[in-house]
Tab-separated table of C-alpha atoms in Angstrom:
chain	number	residue	atom	x	y	z
A	1	GLN	CA	59.397	115.220	92.973
A	2	GLY	CA	62.574	116.437	91.111
A	3	SER	CA	64.318	117.378	87.849
A	4	ASP	CA	66.753	114.495	87.264
A	5	GLU	CA	65.227	111.899	84.991
A	6	ALA	CA	67.654	109.232	86.333
A	7	PRO	CA	68.823	110.114	89.731
A	8	THR	CA	71.137	108.088	91.678
A	9	TYR	CA	70.874	107.628	95.312
A	10	GLU	CA	74.044	109.526	95.917
A	11	ALA	CA	72.668	112.573	93.812
A	12	VAL	CA	69.424	112.545	95.673
A	13	CYS	CA	71.376	112.610	98.912
A	14	SER	CA	73.487	115.564	97.739
A	15	GLY	CA	70.233	117.728	97.594
A	16	VAL	CA	70.996	119.092	94.104
A	17	THR	CA	68.249	117.123	92.219
A	18	GLY	CA	65.089	118.414	93.804
A	19	HIS	CA	64.053	114.846	94.792
A	20	THR	CA	63.089	113.869	98.130
A	21	GLU	CA	63.996	110.590	99.922
A	22	ALA	CA	60.464	108.861	100.284
A	23	VAL	CA	59.060	105.566	101.100
A	24	ARG	CA	56.509	104.071	98.974
A	25	VAL	CA	53.682	102.494	100.874
A	26	ARG	CA	51.566	99.768	99.355
A	27	TYR	CA	48.627	99.024	101.453
A	28	ASP	CA	45.323	97.168	101.590
A	29	PRO	CA	42.418	99.669	102.084
A	30	ALA	CA	40.269	96.877	103.561
A	31	ARG	CA	42.798	96.552	106.358
A	32	VAL	CA	43.921	100.190	106.883
A	33	SER	CA	42.590	103.468	105.580
A	34	TYR	CA	44.460	106.139	103.701
A	35	GLU	CA	43.501	108.419	106.530
A	36	ARG	CA	45.068	106.158	109.200
A	37	LEU	CA	48.343	106.081	107.170
A	38	CYS	CA	48.301	109.930	107.005
A	39	ASP	CA	47.728	110.056	110.856
A	40	LEU	CA	50.557	107.814	111.367
A	41	LEU	CA	52.972	109.786	109.200
A	42	LEU	CA	52.237	112.833	111.296
A	43	ASP	CA	52.440	111.020	114.441
A	44	ARG	CA	55.821	109.696	113.556
A	45	LEU	CA	57.059	113.057	112.294
A	46	GLY	CA	56.240	114.488	115.708
A	47	GLU	CA	57.928	118.022	116.151
A	48	ASN	CA	59.564	117.500	112.704
A	49	ARG	CA	56.149	118.305	111.087
A	50	TYR	CA	56.801	121.938	111.872
A	51	ALA	CA	60.387	121.863	110.567
A	52	LEU	CA	60.977	122.565	106.756
A	53	ASN	CA	63.362	120.433	105.048
A	54	ARG	CA	64.308	118.389	108.147
A	55	VAL	CA	63.634	115.070	109.669
A	56	GLY	CA	65.500	114.375	112.833
A	57	ASN	CA	69.212	115.268	112.392
A	58	ASP	CA	68.813	115.051	108.579
A	59	GLN	CA	68.527	118.417	106.804
A	60	GLY	CA	68.192	119.446	103.285
A	61	THR	CA	65.411	119.666	100.589
A	62	GLN	CA	65.857	115.817	100.085
A	63	TYR	CA	64.576	115.450	103.581
A	64	ARG	CA	61.399	117.516	103.199
A	65	HIS	CA	58.378	115.488	104.330
A	66	GLY	CA	55.370	114.957	102.292
A	67	ILE	CA	52.182	113.058	101.553
A	68	TYR	CA	52.285	112.265	97.755
A	69	PHE	CA	48.753	111.348	96.590
A	70	ARG	CA	47.600	109.341	93.500
A	71	ASP	CA	43.998	110.901	93.229
A	72	ASP	CA	41.718	113.568	94.259
A	73	ALA	CA	40.267	111.505	97.128
A	74	GLN	CA	43.823	110.916	98.611
A	75	ARG	CA	44.528	114.604	98.369
A	76	LYS	CA	41.323	115.581	99.975
A	77	THR	CA	42.166	113.051	102.769
A	78	ALA	CA	45.735	114.268	103.315
A	79	GLU	CA	44.684	117.894	103.415
A	80	ALA	CA	41.859	117.124	105.805
A	81	VAL	CA	44.170	115.251	108.153
A	82	ILE	CA	46.753	118.157	108.162
A	83	SER	CA	44.136	120.675	108.646
A	84	ARG	CA	42.604	118.777	111.590
A	85	GLU	CA	46.136	118.486	113.207
A	86	GLN	CA	46.861	122.161	112.384
A	87	ARG	CA	43.829	123.312	114.392
A	88	ARG	CA	45.376	121.658	117.492
A	89	ASP	CA	48.343	124.046	117.416
A	90	PRO	CA	47.277	126.926	115.029
A	91	ASP	CA	50.350	128.917	115.977
A	92	ARG	CA	52.910	126.422	114.432
A	93	PRO	CA	52.439	125.838	110.884
A	94	ILE	CA	52.596	122.134	109.645
A	95	VAL	CA	55.087	122.256	106.730
A	96	THR	CA	54.451	118.647	105.504
A	97	GLU	CA	53.841	119.069	101.720
A	98	VAL	CA	50.867	117.460	99.908
A	99	GLU	CA	51.486	116.925	96.376
A	100	LYS	CA	50.634	114.568	93.527
A	101	VAL	CA	53.180	111.931	93.217
A	102	ALA	CA	55.418	112.224	90.355
A	103	LYS	CA	57.597	109.332	89.447
A	104	TYR	CA	59.102	107.027	92.057
A	105	TYR	CA	62.650	105.936	91.757
A	106	PRO	CA	63.779	103.075	93.870
A	107	ALA	CA	67.082	103.647	95.626
A	108	GLU	CA	70.008	101.355	94.647
A	109	ALA	CA	70.300	98.107	96.579
A	110	TYR	CA	73.279	98.212	99.045
């Protein structure tokens, strides 16, 4: 989700690369559904789901929150979860983005 082909963690943190800090989740669908994971994300975001480019005290485009799907089924699930949650509070738009995953770059080990 950015323009730099070889971003460093420091560059991503600066907000100039267009990348977002993200967590890659590997899961066993026999134990937990993708829908449940989407629900958990929105639950953990809490009020931040309404805040563009912000999570907690962290602000900037690198802190935008999203669900990055791999296939059409995951996209539909993510959109359905957000739509369901949006109906609970229609006056406050949820700004969590839903986009196809681009390339994942692991952060450097510290």
